[in-house]
PDB file of C-alpha atoms in Angstrom:
ATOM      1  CA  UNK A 818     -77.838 -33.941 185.167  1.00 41.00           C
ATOM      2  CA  UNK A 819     -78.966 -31.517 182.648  1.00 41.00           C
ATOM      3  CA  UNK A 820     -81.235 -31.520 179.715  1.00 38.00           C
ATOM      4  CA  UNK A 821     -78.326 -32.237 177.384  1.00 39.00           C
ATOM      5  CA  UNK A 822     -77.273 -34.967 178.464  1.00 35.00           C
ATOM      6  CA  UNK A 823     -80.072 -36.453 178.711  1.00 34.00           C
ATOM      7  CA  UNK A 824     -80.563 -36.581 175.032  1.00 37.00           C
ATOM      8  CA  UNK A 825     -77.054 -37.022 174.743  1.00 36.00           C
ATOM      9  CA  UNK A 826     -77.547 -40.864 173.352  1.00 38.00           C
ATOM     10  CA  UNK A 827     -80.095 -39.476 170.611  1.00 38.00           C
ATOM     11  CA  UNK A 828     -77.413 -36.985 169.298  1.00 35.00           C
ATOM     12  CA  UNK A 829     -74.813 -39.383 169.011  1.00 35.00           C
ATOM     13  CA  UNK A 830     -76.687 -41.529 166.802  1.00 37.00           C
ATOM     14  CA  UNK A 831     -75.525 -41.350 163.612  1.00 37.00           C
ATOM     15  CA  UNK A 832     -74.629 -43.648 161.617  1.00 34.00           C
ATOM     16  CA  UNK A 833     -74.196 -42.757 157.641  1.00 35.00           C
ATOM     17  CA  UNK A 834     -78.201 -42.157 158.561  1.00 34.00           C
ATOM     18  CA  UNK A 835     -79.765 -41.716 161.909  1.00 38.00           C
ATOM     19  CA  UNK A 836     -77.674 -43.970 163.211  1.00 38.00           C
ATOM     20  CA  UNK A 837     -75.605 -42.714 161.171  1.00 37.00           C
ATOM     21  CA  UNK A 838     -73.165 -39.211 161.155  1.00 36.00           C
ATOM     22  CA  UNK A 839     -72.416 -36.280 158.572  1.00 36.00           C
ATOM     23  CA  UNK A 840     -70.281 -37.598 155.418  1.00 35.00           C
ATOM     24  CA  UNK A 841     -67.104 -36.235 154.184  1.00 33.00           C
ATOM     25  CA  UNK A 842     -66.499 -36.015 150.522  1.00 32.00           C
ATOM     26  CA  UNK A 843     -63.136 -34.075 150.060  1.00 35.00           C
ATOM     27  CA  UNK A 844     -60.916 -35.720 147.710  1.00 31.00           C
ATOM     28  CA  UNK A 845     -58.250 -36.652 149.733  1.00 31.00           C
ATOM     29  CA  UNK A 846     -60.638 -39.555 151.402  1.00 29.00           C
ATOM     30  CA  UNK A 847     -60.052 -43.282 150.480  1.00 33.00           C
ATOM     31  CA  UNK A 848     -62.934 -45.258 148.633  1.00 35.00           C
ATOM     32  CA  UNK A 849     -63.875 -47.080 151.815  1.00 35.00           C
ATOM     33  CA  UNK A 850     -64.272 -44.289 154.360  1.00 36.00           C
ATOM     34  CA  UNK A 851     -67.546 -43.853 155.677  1.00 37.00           C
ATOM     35  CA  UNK A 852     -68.555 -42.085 158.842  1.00 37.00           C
ATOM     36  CA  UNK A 853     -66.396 -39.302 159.813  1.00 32.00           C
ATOM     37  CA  UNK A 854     -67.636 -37.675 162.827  1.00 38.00           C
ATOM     38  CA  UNK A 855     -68.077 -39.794 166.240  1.00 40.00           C
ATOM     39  CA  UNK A 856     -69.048 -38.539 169.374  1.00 42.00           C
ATOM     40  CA  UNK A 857     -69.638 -40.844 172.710  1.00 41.00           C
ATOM     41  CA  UNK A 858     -70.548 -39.490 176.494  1.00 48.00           C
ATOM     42  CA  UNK A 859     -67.760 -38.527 178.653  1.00 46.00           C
ATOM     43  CA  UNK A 860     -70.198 -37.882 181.310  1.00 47.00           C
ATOM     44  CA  UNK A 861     -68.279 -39.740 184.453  1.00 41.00           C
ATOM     45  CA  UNK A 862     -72.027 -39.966 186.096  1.00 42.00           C
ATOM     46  CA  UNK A 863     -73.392 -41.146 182.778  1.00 44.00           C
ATOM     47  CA  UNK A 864     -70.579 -43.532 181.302  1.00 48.00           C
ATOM     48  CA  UNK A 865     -70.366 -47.218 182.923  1.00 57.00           C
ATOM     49  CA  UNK A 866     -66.683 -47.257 184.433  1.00 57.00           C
ATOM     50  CA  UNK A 867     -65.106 -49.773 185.647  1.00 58.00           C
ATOM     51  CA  UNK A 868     -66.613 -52.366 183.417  1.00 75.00           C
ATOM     52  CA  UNK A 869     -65.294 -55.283 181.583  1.00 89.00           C
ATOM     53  CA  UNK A 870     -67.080 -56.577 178.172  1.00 92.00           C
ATOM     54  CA  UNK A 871     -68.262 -59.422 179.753  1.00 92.00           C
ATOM     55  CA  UNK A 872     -70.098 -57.418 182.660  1.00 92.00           C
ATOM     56  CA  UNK A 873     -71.308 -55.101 180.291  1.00 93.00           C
ATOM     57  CA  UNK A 874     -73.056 -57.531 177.307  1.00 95.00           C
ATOM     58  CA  UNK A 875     -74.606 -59.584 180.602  1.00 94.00           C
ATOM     59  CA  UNK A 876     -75.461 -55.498 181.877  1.00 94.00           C
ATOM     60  CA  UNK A 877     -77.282 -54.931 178.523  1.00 95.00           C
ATOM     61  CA  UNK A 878     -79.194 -58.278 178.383  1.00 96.00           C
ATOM     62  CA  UNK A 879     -80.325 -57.515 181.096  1.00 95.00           C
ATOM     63  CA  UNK A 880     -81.866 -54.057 180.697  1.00 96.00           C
ATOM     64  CA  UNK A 881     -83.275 -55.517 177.270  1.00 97.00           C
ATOM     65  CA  UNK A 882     -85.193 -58.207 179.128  1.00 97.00           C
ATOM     66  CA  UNK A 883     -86.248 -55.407 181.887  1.00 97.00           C
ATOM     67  CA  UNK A 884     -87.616 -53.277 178.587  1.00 97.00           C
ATOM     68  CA  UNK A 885     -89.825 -56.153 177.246  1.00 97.00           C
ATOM     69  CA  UNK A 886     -91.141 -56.938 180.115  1.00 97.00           C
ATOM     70  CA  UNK A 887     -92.291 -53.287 181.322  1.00 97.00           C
ATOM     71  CA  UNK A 888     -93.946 -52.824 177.397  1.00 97.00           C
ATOM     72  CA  UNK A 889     -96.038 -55.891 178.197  1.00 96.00           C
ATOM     73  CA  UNK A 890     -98.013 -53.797 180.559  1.00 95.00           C
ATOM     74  CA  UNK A 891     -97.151 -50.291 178.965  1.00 97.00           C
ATOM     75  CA  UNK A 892    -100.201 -47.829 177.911  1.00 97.00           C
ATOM     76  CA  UNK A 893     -98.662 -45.768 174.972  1.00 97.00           C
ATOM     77  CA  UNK A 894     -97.944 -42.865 177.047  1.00 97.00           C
ATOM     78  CA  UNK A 895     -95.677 -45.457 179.550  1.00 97.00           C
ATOM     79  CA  UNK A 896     -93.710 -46.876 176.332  1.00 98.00           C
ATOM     80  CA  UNK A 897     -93.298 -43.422 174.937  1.00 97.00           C
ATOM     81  CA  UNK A 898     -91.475 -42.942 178.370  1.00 97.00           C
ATOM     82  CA  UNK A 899     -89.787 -46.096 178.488  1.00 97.00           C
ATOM     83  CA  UNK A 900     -88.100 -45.745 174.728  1.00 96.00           C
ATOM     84  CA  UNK A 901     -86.959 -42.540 175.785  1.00 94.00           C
ATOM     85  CA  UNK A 902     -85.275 -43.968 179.377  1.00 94.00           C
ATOM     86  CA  UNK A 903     -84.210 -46.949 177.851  1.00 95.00           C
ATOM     87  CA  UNK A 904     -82.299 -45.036 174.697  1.00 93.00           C
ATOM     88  CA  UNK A 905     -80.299 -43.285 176.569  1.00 92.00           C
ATOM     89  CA  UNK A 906     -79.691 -46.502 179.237  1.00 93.00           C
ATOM     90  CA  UNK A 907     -79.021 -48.992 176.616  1.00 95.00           C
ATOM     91  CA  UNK A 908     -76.931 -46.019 174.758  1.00 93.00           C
ATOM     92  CA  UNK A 909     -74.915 -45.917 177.338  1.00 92.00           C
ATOM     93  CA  UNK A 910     -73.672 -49.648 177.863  1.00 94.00           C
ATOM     94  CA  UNK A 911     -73.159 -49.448 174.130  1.00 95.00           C
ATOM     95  CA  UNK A 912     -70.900 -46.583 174.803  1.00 93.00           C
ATOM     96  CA  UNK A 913     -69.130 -48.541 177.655  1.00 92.00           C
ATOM     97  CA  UNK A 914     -69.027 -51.182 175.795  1.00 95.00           C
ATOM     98  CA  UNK A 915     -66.771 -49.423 172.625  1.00 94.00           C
ATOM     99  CA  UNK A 916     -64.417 -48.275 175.624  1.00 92.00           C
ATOM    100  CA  UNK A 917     -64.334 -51.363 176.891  1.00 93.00           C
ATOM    101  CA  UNK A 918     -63.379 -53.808 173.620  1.00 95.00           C
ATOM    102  CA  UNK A 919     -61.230 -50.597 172.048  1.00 94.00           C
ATOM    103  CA  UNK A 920     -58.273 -52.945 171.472  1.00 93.00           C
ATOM    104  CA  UNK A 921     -60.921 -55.444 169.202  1.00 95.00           C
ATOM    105  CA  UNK A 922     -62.384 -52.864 167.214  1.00 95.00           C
ATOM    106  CA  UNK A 923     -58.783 -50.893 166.729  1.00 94.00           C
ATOM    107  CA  UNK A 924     -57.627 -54.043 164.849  1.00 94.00           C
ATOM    108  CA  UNK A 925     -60.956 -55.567 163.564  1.00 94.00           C
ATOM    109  CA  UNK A 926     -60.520 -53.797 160.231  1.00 92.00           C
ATOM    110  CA  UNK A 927     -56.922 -56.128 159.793  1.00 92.00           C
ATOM    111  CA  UNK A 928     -58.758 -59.438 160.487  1.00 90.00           C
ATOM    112  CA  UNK A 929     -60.872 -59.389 156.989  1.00 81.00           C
ATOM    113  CA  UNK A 930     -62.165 -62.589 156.422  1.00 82.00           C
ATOM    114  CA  UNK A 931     -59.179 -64.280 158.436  1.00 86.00           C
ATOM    115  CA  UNK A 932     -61.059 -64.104 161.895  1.00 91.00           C
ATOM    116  CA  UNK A 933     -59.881 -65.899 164.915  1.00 93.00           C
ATOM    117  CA  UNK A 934     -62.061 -68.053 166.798  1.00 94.00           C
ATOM    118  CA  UNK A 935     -62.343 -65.632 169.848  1.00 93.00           C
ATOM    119  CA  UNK A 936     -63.427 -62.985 166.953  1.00 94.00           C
ATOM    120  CA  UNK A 937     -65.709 -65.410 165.914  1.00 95.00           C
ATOM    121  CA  UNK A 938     -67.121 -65.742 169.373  1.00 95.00           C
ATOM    122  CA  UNK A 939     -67.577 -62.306 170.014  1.00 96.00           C
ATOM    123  CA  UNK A 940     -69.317 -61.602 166.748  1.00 95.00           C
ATOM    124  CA  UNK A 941     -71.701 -64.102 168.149  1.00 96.00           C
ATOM    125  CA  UNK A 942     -71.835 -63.146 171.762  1.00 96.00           C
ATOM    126  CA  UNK A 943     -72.694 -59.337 170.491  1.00 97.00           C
ATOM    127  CA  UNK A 944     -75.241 -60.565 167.866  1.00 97.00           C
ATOM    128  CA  UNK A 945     -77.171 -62.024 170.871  1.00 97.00           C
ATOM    129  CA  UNK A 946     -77.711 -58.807 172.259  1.00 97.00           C
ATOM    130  CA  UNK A 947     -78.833 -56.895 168.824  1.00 97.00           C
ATOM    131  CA  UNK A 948     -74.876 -55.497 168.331  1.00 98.00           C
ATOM    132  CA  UNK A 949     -72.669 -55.462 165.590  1.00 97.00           C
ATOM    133  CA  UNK A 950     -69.293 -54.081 164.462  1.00 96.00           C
ATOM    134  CA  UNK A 951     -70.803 -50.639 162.752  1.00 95.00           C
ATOM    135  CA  UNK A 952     -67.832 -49.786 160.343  1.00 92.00           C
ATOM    136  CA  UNK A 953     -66.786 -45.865 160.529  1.00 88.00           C
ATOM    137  CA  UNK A 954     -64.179 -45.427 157.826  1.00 85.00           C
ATOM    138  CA  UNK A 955     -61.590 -48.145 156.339  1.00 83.00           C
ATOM    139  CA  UNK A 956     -59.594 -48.621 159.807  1.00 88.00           C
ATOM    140  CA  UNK A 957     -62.227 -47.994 162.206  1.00 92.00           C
ATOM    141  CA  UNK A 958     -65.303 -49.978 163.826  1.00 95.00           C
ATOM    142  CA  UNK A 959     -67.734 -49.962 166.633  1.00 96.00           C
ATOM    143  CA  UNK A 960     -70.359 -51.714 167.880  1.00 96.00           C
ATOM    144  CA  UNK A 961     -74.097 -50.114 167.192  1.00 96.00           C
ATOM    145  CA  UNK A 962     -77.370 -51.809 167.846  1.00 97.00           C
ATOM    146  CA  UNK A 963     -78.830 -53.333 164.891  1.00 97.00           C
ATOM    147  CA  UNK A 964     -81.049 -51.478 163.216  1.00 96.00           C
ATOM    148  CA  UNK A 965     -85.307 -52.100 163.804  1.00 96.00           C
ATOM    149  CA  UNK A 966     -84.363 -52.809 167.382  1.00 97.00           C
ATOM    150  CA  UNK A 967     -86.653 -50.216 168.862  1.00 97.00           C
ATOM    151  CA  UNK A 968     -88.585 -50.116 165.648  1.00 98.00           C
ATOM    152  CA  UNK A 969     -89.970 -54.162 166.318  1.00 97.00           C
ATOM    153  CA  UNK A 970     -89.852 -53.612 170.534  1.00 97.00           C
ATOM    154  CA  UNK A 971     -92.144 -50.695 170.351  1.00 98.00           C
ATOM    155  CA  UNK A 972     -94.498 -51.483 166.802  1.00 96.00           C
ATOM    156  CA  UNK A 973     -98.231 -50.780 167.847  1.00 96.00           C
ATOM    157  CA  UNK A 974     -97.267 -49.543 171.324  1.00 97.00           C
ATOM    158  CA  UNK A 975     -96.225 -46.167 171.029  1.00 98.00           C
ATOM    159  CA  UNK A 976     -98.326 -42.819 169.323  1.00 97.00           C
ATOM    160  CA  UNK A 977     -99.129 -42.581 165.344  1.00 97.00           C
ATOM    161  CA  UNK A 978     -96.334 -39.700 165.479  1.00 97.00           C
ATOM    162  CA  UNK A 979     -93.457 -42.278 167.518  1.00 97.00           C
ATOM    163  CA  UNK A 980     -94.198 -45.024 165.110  1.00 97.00           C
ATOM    164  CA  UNK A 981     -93.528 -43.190 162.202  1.00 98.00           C
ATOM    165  CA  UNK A 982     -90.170 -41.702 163.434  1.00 98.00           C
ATOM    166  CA  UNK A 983     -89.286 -45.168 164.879  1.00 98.00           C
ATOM    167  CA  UNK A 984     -90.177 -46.245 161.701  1.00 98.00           C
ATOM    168  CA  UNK A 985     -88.244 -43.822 159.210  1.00 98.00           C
ATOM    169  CA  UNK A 986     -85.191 -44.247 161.834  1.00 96.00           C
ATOM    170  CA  UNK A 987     -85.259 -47.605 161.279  1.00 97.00           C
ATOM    171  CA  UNK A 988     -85.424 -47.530 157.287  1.00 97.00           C
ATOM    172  CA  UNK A 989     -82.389 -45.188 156.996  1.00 95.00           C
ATOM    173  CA  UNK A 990     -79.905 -47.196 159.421  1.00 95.00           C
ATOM    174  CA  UNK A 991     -81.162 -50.593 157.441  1.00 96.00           C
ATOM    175  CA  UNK A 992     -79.664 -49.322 154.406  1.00 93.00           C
ATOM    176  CA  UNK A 993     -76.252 -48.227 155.589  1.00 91.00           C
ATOM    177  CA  UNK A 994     -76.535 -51.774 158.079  1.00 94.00           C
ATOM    178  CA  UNK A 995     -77.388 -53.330 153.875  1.00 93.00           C
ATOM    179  CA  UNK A 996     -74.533 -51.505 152.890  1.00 90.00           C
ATOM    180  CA  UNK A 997     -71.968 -52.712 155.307  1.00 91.00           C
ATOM    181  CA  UNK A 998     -73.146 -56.366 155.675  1.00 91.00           C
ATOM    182  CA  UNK A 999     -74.658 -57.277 152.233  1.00 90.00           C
ATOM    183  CA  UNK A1000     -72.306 -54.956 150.317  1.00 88.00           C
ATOM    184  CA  UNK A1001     -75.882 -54.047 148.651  1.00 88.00           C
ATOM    185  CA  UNK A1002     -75.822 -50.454 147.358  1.00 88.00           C
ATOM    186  CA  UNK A1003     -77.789 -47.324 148.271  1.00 90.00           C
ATOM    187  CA  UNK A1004     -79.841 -46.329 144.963  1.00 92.00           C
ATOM    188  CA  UNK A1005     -80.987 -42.917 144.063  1.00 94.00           C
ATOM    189  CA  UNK A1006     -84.749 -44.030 144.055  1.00 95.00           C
ATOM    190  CA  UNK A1007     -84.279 -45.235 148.312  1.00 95.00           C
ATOM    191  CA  UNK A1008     -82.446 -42.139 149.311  1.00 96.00           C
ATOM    192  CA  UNK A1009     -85.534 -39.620 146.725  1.00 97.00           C
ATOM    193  CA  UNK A1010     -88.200 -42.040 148.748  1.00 97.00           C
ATOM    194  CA  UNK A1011     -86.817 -41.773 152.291  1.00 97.00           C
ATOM    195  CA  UNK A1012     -86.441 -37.805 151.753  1.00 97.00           C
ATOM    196  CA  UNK A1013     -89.801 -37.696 150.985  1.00 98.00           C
ATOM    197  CA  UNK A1014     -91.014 -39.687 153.644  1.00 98.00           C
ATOM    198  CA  UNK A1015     -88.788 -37.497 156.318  1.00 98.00           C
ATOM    199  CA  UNK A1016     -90.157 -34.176 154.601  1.00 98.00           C
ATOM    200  CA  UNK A1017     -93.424 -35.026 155.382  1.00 98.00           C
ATOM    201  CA  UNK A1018     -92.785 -36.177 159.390  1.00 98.00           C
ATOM    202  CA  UNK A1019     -91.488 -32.949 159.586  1.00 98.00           C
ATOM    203  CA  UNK A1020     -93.705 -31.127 158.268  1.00 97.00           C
ATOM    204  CA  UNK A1021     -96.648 -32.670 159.628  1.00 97.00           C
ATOM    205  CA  UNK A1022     -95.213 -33.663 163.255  1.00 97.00           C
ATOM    206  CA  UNK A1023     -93.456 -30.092 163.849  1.00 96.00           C
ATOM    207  CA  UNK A1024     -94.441 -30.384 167.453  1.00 95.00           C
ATOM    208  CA  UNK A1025     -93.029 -33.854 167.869  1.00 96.00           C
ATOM    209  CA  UNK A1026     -91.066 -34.292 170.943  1.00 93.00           C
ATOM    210  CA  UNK A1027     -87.311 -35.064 168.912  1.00 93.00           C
ATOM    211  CA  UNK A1028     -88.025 -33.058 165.648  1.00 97.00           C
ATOM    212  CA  UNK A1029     -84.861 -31.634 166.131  1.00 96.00           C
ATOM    213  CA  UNK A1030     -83.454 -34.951 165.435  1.00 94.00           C
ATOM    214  CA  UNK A1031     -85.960 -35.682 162.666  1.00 97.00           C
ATOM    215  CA  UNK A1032     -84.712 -32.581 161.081  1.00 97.00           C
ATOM    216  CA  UNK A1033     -81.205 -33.631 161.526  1.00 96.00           C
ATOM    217  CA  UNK A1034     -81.988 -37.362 159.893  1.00 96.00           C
ATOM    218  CA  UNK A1035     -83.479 -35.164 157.086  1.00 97.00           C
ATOM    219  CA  UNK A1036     -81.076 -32.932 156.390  1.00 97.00           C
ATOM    220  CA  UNK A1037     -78.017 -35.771 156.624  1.00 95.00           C
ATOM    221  CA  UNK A1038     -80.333 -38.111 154.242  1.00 96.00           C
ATOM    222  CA  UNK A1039     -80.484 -34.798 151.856  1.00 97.00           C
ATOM    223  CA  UNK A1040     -76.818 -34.036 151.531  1.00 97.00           C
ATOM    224  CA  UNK A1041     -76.306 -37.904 151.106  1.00 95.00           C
ATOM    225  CA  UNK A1042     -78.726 -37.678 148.054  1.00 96.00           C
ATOM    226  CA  UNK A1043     -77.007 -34.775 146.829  1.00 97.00           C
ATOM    227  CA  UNK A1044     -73.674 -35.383 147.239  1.00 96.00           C
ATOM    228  CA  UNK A1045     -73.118 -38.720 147.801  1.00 92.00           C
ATOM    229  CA  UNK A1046     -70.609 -40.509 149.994  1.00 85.00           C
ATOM    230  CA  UNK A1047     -66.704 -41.501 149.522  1.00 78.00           C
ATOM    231  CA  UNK A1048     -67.543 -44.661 147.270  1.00 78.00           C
ATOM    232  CA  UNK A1049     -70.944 -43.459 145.392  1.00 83.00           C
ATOM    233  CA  UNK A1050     -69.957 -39.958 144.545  1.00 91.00           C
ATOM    234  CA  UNK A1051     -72.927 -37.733 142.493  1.00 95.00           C
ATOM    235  CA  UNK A1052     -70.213 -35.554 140.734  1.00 95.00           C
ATOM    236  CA  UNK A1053     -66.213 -35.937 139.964  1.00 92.00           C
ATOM    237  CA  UNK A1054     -64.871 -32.414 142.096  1.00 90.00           C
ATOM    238  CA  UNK A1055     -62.165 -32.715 139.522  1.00 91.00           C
ATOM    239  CA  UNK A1056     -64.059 -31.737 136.742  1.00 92.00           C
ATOM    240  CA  UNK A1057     -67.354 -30.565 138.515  1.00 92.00           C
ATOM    241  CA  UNK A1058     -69.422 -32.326 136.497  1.00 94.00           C
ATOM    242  CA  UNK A1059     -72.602 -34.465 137.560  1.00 96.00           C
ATOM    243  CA  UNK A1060     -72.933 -38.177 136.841  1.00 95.00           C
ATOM    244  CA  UNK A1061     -75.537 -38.508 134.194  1.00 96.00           C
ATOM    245  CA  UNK A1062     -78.061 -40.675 136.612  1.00 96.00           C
ATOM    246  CA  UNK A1063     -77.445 -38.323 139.112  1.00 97.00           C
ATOM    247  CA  UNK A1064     -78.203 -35.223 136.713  1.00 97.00           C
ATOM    248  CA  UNK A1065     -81.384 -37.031 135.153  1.00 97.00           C
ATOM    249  CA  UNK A1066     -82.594 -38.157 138.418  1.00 97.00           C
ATOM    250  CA  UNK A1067     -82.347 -34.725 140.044  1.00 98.00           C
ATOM    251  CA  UNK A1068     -84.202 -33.027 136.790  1.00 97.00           C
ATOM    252  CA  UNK A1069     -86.710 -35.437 136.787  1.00 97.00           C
ATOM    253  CA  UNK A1070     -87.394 -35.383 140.804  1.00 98.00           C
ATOM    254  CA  UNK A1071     -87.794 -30.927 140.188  1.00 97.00           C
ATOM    255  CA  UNK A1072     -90.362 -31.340 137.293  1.00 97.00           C
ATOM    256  CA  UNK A1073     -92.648 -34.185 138.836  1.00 97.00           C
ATOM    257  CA  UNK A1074     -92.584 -32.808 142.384  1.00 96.00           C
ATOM    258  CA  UNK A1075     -92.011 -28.648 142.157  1.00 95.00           C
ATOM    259  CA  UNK A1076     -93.504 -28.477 145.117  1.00 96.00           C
ATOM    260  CA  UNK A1077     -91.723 -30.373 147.701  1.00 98.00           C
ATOM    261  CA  UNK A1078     -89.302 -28.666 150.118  1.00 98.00           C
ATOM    262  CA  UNK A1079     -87.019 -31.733 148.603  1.00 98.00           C
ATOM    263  CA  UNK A1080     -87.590 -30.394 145.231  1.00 98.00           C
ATOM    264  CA  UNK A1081     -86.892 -26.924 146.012  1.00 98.00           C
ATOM    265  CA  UNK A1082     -83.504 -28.192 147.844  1.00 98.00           C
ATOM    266  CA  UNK A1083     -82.276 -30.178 144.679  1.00 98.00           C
ATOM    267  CA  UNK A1084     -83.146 -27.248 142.625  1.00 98.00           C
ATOM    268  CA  UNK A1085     -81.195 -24.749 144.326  1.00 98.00           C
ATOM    269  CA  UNK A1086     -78.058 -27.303 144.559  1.00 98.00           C
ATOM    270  CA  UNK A1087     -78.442 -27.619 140.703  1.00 97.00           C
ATOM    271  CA  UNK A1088     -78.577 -23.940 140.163  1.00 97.00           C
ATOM    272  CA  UNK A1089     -75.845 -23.374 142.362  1.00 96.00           C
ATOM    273  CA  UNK A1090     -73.962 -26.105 140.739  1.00 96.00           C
ATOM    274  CA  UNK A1091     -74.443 -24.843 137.407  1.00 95.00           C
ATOM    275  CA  UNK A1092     -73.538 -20.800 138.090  1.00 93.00           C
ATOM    276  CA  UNK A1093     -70.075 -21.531 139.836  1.00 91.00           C
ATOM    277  CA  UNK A1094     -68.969 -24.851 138.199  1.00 86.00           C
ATOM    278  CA  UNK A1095     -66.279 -22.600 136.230  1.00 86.00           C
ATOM    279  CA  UNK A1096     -65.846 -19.930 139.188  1.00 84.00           C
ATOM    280  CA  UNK A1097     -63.631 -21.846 141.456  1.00 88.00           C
ATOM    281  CA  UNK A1098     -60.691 -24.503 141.764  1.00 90.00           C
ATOM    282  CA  UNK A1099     -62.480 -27.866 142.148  1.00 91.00           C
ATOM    283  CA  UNK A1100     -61.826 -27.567 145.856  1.00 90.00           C
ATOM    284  CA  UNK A1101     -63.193 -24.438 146.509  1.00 94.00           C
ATOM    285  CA  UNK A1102     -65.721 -25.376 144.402  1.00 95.00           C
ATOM    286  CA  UNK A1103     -66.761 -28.339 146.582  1.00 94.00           C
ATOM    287  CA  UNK A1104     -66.416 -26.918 149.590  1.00 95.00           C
ATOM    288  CA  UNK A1105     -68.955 -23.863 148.601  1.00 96.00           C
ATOM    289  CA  UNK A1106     -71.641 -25.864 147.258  1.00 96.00           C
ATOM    290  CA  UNK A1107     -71.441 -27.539 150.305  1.00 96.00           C
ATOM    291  CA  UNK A1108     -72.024 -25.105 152.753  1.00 97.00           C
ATOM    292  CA  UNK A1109     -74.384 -24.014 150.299  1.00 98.00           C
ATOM    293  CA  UNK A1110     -76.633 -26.678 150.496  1.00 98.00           C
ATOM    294  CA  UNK A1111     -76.395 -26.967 154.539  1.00 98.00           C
ATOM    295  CA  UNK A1112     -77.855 -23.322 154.315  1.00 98.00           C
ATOM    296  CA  UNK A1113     -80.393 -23.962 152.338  1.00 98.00           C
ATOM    297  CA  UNK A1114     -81.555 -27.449 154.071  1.00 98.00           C
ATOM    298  CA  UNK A1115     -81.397 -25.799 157.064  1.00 97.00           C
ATOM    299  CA  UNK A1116     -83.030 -22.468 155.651  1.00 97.00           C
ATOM    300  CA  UNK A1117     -85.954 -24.470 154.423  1.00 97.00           C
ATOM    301  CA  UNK A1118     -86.818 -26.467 157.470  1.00 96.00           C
ATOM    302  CA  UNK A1119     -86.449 -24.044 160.311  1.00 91.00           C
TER     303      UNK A1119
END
């Protein structure tokens, strides 16, 4: 099994943050979408087949229990190992497990709050073993592990430099789980502060085993500060204009912090913002600044 794969589960992570996947913010999307890009293992040496939900929730309690058990006696360099092996295991059964329920979660979005009892049930049966239905756009769900799962297994066992990550990982897929659950909106201020805090893991881990995927969590958390997602858009592409907060929050994070590679980031988006506003339809517009900002986040943390 190659390399690949076996970070395959750490790739596919995405949610919104981390968890979470790249947003779309074209115009033709509806209010509710969220996440717009999902990606499972097709591996047939890597996927559980053959597996019904029931076998696979009693699968994953299982390998949970095993997990807590083996960090009991784990040095740090042993749970280092472990949260790698048991991402990707535990990744996988989660994986399995979307397969397995597809007919659920393809009409889970229909149920609203008029949920059967055997919804009911499951909700319950999956919240036992840290799962919930993750929504991915207005007709779509899946089921995720809740977020700080790894984050409270592996607190004070694992390296300065895994805590943190665990850590920041953690933060971002809380506030799209906040988002989902408690209907409690993203602000400005948690998306500036969580930049910051990813800017400087990368910057001062650049050795770290998955900076890769640090960078990735980065740059995703950047373009969600910049532009938004489908129901808490910075700027109306009609008109190109910013929203005042986002304008005056942008201005004010350049001037008090010039030199953060954050700062530098929001600077150039403003710039570029600014110089082709009146250059292009509104989606042409979008669509440059976009890939203009993915060059220059990437450009910036290479």
């Amino acid at each position: 099994m190659n390399k690949n794969i076996i970070y395959l589960s750490f790739l596919i992570t995405s949610i919104f943050f981390s968890c979470q996947k790249d947003k779309k913010f074209d115009s033709d999307i509806s209010e509710t979408d969220t996440i717009t890009e999902i990606t499972y293992s097709n591996d047939p040496d890597y996927v559980l087949a053959n597996k019904n939900a029931q076998e696979l929730v009693e699968h994953l309690e299982s390998e949970q229990t095993d997990l807590k058990k083996k960090l009991k006696k784990a040095n740090k360099k042993e749970a280092e190992a472990l949260y790698i092996d048991y991402y990707k295991r535990l990744g996988v059964i989660v994986d399995s497990i979307n397969t397995a329920e597809v007919n659920t979660l393809s009409t889970y979005h229909s149920l609203k709050q008029n949920k059967p009892d055997s919804i009911l049930r499951k909700e319950n049966t999956y919240g036992k073993v840290n799962l919930y239905f993750r929504k991915i756009d207005s007709n779509n769900y899946d089921f995720r592990i809740k977020p700080g799962f790894y984050y409270n297994l592996f607190h004070k066992k694992v390296s300065r430099e895994y805590e943190q990550f665990l850590k920041l990982r953690y933060d971002e897929h809380k506030l799209a789980y906040d988002l989902q659950i408690k209907n409690e909106k993203i602000s400005l201020e948690e998306l500036r502060d969580l930049n910051i805090k990813w800017e400087k893991f990368i910057t001062t881990y650049k050795d770290f085993k998955f900076i890769d995927i640090a960078k990735k969590s980065y740059a995703d958390n950047m373009m969600l500060y910049l532009f938004g997602s489908a129901n808490q858009a910075t700027f109306e592409i009609s008109t190109k204009k910013l929203h005042m907060e986002n304008e005056q929050e942008y201005i004010s994070f350049v001037k008090k912090n010039p030199k953060l590679i954050s700062a530098e980031i929001t600077k150039a988006f403003m710039k570029h913002f600014y110089e082709n506003d009146r250059n292009f339809t509104a989606e042409v517009f979008y669509v440059d600044l976009k890939e203009f900002t993915k060059k220059t986040i990437a450009d910036k943390i290479k």
